[in-house]
C-alpha positions as YAML, in Angstrom:
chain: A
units: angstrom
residues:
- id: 1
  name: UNK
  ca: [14.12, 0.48, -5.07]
- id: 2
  name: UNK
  ca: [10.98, 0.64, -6.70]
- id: 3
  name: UNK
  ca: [10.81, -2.92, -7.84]
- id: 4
  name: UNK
  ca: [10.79, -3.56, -4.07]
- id: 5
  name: UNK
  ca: [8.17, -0.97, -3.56]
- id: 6
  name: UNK
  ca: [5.94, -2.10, -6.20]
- id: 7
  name: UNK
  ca: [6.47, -5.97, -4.77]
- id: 8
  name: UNK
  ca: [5.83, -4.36, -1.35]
- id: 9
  name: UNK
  ca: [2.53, -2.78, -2.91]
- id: 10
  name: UNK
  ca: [1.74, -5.94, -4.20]
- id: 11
  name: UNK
  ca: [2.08, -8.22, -1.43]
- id: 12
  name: UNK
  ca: [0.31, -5.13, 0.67]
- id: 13
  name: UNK
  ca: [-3.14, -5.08, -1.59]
- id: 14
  name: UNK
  ca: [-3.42, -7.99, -2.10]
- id: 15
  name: UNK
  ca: [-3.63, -9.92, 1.13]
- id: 16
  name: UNK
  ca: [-7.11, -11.56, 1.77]
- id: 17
  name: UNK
  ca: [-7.61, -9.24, 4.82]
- id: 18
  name: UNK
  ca: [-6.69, -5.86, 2.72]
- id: 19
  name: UNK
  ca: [-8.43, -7.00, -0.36]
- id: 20
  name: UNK
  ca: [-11.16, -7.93, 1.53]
- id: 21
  name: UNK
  ca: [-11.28, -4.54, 3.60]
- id: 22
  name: UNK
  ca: [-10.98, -1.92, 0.37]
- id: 23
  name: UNK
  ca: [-13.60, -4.16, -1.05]
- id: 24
  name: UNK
  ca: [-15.99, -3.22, 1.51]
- id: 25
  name: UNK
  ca: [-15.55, 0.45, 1.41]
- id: 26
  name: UNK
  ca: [-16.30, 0.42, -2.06]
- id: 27
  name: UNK
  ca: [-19.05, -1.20, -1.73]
- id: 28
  name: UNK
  ca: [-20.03, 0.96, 1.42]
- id: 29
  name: UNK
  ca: [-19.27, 3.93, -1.39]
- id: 30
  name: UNK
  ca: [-21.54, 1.93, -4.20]
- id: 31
  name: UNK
  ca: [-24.48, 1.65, -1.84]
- id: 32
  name: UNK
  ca: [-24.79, 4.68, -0.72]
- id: 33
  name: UNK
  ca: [-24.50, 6.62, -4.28]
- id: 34
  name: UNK
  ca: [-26.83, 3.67, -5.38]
- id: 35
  name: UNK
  ca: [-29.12, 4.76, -2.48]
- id: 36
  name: UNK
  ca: [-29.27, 8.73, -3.56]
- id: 37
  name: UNK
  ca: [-27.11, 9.42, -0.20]
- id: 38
  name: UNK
  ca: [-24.74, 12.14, -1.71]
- id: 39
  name: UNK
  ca: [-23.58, 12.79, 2.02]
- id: 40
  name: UNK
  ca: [-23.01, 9.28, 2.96]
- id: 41
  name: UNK
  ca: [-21.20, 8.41, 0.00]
- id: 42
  name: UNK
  ca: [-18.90, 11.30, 0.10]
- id: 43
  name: UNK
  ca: [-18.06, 10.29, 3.60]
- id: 44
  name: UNK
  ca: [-17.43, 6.66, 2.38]
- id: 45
  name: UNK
  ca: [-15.40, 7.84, -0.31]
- id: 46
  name: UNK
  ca: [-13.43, 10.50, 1.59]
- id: 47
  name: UNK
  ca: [-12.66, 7.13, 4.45]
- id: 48
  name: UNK
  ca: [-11.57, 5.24, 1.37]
- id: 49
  name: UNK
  ca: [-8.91, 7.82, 0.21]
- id: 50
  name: UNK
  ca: [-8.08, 8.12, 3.74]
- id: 51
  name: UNK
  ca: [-6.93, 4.62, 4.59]
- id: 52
  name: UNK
  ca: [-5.86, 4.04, 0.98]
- id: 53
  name: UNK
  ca: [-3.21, 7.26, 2.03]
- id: 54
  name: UNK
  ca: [-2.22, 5.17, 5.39]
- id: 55
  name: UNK
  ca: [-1.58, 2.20, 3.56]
- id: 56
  name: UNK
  ca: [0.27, 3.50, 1.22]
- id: 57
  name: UNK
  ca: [2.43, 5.28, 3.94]
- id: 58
  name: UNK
  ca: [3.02, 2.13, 5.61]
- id: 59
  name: UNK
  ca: [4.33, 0.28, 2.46]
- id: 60
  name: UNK
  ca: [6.65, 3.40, 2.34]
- id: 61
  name: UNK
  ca: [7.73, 3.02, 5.67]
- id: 62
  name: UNK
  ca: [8.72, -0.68, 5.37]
- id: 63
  name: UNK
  ca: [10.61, -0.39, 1.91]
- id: 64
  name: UNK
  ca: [12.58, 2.42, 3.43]
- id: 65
  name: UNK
  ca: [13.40, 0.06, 6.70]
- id: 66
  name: UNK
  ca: [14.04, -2.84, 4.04]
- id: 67
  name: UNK
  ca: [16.68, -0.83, 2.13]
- id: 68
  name: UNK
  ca: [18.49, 0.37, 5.01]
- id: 69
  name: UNK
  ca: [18.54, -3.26, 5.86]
- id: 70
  name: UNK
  ca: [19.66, -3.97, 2.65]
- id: 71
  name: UNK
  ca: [22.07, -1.60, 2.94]
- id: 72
  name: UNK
  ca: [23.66, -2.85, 6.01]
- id: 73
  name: UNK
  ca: [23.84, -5.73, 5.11]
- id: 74
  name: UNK
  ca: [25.70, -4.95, 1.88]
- id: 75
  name: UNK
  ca: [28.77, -3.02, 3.93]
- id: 76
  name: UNK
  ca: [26.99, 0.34, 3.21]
- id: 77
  name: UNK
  ca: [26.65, 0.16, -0.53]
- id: 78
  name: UNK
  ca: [23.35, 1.63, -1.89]
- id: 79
  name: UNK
  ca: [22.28, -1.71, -4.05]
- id: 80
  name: UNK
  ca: [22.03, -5.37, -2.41]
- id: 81
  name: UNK
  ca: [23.30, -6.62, -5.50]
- id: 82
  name: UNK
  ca: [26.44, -5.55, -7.13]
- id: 83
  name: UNK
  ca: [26.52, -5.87, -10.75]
- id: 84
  name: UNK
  ca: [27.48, -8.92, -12.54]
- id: 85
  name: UNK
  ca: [26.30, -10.65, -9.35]
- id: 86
  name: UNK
  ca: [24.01, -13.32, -9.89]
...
């Protein structure tokens, strides 16, 4: 399960529109410590960890719909591959 998670991760972070939205609040969180704005940065940085936390959630909530997929689709077993399958 968690090389499906991490691949999940990937594929999440590292779409154009993801990559390109986490790259803007850290720049949002860069110009405003750059700019002396402790309060403005702090509220950039406390968004960031926000939506980082919902992304991550999401990812979560899609592996654990993939594996009961994979799990139906396997007759119930918990892997979709049996051993010495190739």
């Amino acid at each position: 399960m968690r090389a499906a998670g991490s691949s999940a991760v990937s594929r999440r972070f590292t779409r154009p529109e993801t990559r390109d939205w986490f790259r803007a609040q850290h720049r949002a969180i860069c110009e405003s410590v750059m700019a002396g704005d402790v309060e403005a940065a702090g509220e950039a940085a406390e968004a960031h960890i926000h939506a980082t936390h919902q992304a991550l959630a999401e990812v979560r909530e899609a592996e654990a719909r993939l594996q009961v997929s994979l799990r139906r689709l396997n007759g119930g077993h918990v892997s979709a591959r049996r051993e010495g399958d190739r």
